[in-house]
Tab-separated table of C-alpha atoms in Angstrom:
chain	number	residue	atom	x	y	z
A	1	UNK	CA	-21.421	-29.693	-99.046
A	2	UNK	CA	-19.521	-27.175	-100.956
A	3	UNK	CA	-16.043	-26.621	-100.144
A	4	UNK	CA	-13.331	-24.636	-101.935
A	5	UNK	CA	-9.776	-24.742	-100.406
A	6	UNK	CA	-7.553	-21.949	-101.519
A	7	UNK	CA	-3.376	-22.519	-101.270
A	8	UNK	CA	-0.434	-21.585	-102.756
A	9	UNK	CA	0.147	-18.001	-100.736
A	10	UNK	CA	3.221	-17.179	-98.943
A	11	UNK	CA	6.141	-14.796	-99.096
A	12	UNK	CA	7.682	-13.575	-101.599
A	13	UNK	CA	9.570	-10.778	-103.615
A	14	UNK	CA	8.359	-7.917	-106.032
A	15	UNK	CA	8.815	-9.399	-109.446
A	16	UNK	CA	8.551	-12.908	-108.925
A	17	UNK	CA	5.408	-15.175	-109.946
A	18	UNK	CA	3.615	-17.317	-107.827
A	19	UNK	CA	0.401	-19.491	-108.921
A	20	UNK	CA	-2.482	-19.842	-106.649
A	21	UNK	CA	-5.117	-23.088	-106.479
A	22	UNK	CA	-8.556	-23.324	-105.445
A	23	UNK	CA	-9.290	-26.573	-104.955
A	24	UNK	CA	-13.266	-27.371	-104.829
A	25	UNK	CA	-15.537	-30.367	-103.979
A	26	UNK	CA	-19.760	-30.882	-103.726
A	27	UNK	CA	-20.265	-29.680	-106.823
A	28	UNK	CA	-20.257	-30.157	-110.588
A	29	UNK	CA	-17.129	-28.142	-110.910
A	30	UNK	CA	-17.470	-27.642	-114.459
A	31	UNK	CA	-20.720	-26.411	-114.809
A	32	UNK	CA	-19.752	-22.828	-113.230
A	33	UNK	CA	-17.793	-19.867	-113.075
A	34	UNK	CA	-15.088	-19.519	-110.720
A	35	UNK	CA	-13.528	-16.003	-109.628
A	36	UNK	CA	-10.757	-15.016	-107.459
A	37	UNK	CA	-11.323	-12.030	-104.990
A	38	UNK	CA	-8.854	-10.012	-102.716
A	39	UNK	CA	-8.979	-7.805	-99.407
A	40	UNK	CA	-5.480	-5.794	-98.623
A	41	UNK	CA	-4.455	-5.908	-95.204
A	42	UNK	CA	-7.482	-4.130	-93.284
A	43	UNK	CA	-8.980	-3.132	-96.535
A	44	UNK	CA	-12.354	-3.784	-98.156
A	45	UNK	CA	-12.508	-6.148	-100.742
A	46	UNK	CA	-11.674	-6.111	-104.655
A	47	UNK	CA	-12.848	-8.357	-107.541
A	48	UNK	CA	-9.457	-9.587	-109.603
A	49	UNK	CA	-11.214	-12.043	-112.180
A	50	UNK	CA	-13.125	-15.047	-113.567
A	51	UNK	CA	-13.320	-17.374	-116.006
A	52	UNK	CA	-16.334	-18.551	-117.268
A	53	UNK	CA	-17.602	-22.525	-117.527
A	54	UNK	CA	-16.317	-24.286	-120.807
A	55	UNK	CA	-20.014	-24.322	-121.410
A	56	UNK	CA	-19.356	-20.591	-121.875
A	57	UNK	CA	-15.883	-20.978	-123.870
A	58	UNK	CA	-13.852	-21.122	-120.811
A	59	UNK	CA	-13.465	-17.567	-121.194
A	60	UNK	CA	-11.718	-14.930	-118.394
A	61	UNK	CA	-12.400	-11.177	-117.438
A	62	UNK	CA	-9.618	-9.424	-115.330
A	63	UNK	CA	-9.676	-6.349	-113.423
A	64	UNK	CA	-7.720	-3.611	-114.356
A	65	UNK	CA	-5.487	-3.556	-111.761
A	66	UNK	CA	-4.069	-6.882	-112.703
A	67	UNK	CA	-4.767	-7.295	-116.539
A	68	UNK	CA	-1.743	-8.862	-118.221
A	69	UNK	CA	-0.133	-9.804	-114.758
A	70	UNK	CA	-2.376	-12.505	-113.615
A	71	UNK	CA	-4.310	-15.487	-115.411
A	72	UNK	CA	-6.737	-17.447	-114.403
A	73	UNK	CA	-7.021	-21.028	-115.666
A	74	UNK	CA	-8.969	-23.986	-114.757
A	75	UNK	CA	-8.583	-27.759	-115.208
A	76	UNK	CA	-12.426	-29.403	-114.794
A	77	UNK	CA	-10.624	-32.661	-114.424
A	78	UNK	CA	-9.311	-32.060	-111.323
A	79	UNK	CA	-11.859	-30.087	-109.805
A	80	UNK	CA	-8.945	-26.483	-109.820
A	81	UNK	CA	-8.845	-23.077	-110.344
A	82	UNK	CA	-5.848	-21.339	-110.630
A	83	UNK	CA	-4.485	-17.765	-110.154
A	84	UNK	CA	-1.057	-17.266	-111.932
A	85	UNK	CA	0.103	-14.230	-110.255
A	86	UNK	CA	3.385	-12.778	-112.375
A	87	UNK	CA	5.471	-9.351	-112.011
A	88	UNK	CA	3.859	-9.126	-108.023
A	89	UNK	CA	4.130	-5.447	-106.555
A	90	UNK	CA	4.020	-5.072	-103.168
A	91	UNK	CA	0.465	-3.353	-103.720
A	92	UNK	CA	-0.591	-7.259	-104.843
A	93	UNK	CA	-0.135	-8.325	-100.790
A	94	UNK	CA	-3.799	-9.464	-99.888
A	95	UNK	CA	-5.868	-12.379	-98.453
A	96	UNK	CA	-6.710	-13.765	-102.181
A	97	UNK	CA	-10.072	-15.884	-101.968
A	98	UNK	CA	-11.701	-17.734	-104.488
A	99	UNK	CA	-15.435	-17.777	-105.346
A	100	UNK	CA	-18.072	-20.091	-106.538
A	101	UNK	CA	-19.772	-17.970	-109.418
A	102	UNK	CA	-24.119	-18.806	-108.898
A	103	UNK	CA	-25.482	-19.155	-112.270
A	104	UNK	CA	-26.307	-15.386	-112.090
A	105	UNK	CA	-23.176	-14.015	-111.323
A	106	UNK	CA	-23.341	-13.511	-107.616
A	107	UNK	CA	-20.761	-15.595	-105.722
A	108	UNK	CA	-22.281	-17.818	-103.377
A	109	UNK	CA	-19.922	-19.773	-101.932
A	110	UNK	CA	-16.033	-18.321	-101.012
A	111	UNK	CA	-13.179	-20.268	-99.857
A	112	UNK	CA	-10.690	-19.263	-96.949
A	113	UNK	CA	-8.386	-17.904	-98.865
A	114	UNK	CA	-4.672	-18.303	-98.946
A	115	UNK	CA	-2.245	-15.229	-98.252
A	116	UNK	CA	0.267	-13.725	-100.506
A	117	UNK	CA	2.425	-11.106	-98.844
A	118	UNK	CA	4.885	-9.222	-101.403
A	119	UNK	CA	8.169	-7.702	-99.863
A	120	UNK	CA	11.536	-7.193	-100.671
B	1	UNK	CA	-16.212	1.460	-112.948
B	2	UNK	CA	-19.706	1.486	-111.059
B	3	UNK	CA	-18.690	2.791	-107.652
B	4	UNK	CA	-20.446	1.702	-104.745
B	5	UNK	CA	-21.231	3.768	-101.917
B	6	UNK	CA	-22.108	2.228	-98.801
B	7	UNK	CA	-23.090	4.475	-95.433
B	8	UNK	CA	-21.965	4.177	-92.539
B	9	UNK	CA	-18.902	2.798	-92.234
B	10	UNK	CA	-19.638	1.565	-88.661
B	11	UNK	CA	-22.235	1.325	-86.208
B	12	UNK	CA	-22.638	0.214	-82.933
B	13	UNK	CA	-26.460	-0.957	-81.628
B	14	UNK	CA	-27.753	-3.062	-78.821
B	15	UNK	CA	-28.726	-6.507	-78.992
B	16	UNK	CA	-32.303	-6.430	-80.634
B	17	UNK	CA	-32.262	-3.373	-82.066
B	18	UNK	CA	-33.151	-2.603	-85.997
B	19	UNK	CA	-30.075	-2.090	-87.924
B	20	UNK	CA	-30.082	-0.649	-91.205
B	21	UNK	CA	-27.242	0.192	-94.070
B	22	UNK	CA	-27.442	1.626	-97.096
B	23	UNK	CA	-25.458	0.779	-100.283
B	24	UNK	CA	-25.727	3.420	-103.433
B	25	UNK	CA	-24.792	2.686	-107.367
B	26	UNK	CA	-23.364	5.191	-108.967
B	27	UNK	CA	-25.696	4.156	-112.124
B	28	UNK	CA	-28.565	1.949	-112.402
B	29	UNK	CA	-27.576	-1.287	-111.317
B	30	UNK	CA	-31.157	-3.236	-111.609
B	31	UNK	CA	-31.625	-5.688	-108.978
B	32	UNK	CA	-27.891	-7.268	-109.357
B	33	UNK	CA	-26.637	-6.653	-105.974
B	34	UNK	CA	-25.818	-8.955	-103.000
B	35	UNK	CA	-24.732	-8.524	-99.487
B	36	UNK	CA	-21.788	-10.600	-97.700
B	37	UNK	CA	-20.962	-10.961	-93.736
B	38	UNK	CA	-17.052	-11.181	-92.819
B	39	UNK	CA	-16.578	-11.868	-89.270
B	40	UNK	CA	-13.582	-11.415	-88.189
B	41	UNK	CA	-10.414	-13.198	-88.852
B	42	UNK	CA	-12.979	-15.525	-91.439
B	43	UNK	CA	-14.389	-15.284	-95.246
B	44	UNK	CA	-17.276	-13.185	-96.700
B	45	UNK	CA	-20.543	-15.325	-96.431
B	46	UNK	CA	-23.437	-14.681	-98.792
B	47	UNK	CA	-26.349	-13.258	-97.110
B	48	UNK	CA	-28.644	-11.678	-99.844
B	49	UNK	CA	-28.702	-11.829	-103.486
B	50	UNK	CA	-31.048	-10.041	-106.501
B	51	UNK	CA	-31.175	-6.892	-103.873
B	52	UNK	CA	-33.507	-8.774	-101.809
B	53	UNK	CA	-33.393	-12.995	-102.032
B	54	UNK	CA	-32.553	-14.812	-98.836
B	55	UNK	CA	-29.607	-16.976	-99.250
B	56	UNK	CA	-30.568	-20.799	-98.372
B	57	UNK	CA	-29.983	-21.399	-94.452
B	58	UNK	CA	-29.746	-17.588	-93.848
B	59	UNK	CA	-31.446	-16.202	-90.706
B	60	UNK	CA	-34.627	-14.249	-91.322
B	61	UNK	CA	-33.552	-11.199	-89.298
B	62	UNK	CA	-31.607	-10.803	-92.720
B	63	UNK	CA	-33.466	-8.662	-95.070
B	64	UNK	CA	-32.277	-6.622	-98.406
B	65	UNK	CA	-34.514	-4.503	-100.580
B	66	UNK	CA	-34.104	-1.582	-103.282
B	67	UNK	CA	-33.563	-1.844	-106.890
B	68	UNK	CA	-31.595	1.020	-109.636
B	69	UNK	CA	-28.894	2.871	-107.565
B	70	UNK	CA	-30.448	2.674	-103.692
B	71	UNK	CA	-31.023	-0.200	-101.693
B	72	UNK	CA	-31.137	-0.734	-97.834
B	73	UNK	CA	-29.850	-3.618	-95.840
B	74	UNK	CA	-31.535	-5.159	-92.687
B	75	UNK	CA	-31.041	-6.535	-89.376
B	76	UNK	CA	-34.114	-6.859	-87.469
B	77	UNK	CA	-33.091	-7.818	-84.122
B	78	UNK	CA	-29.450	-8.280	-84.098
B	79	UNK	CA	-27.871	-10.736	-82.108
B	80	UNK	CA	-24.405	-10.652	-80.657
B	81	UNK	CA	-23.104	-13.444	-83.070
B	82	UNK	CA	-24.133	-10.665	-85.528
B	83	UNK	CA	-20.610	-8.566	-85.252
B	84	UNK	CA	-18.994	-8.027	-88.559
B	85	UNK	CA	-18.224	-6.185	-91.518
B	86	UNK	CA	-20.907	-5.824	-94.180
B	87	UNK	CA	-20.935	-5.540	-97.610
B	88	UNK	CA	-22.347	-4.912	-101.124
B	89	UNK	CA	-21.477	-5.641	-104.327
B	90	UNK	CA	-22.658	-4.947	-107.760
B	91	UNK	CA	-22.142	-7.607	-110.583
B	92	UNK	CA	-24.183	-5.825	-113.401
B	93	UNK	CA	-21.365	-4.673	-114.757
B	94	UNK	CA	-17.814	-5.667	-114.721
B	95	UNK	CA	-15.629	-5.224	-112.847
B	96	UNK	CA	-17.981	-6.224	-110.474
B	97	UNK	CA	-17.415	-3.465	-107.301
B	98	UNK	CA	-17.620	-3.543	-103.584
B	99	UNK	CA	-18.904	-1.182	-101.308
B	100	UNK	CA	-15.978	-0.122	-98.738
B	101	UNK	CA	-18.296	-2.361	-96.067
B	102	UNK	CA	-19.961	-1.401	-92.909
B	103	UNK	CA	-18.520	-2.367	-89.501
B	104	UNK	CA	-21.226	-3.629	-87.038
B	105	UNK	CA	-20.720	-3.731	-83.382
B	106	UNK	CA	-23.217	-4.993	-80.607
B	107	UNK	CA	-23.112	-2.501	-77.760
């Protein structure tokens, strides 16, 4: 069964960093993509980024919204994604979920996610 | 950014009844759009893929069709466990874009 286990939210302040993990099992992690999603407080939702298999280069696309703030990274050894989420606004507060990328670019399995709330 | 427009932004129907909601590209998008459930207080759920493939273990009452910039989402005979938002989402292009989702009630 596929699982993926998002963590890492909580509170904290404009400015400061915090890294997100998505922690997956009943898969070959390595052979896909992995993205991380987000949904605002009683908002739709919005794609923040992926990053490709190694298979593909390990490579990462970012939304605009969050290009050169956030990085996603992966280590296929332990079965992780990760969302480092640096210089947080208080526009970044969201339910962040991560996705299972199919091998055509739909997601087809999400996590929970994990809340980050961003407040002075 | 492809902008998807998705109509209407909430319904309410009676158990049974045929639901349909509509999800528009602004550009040709192909056949590269799925729909997602979110009940509430949970995580999206896969429903359709490729504008119109059933996701594995999905019920049948589930139906998506459409291709280029229109495409339609069903419920044929919705159920009371069928109360949620809706939505589409394109991933021809990047950054892959959501419609602003369709809340379903069951009158």
């Amino acid at each position: 069964e596929v699982q993926l286990v998002e963590s890492g939210g909580g509170f904290i302040q404009p400015g400061r960093s915090l890294r997100l993990s998505c922690t997956a099992s009943g898969f070959t992690f390595g052979d896909y993509a992995m993205s991380w999603l987000r949904q605002s407080p009683g908002k739709g939702l919005e794609w923040v980024g992926f990053i490709r298999s190694n298979s593909y280069g390990g490579t990462t696309e970012y939304a605009a919204s969050v290009k050169g703030r956030f990085t996603i990274s992966r280590d296929d050894s332990k079965n992780i994604a990760y969302l480092q989420l640096d210089s947080l606004r208080t526009e970044d507060t969201a339910m962040y979920y991560c996705t299972r990328d199919s091998f055509y670019d739909y997601a087809d399995y999400w996590g929970q996610g994990t809340l980050v709330t961003v407040s002075p | 950014d492809i902008q998807m427009t998705q109509s209407p932004s909430s319904l309410s129907a009676s158990a049974g009844d045929t639901v349909t909601i509509t999800c528009q590209a602004s550009q040709d998008i192909s056949n590269y759009l799925s729909w997602c459930q979110q009940k509430p207080g949970k995580a999206p759920k896969l429903l359709i893929y490729d504008a119109s493939s059933l996701e594995t273990g999905v019920p049948s009452r589930f139906s998506g069709s459409g291709s280029g910039t229109d495409f339609t989402f069903t419920i044929s005979g919705l159920q009371p466990e069928d109360i949620a938002t809706y939505y589409c989402q394109q991933y021809d292009e990047l950054p892959y874009t959501f419609g602003q989702g369709t809340k379903v009630e069951v009158k």
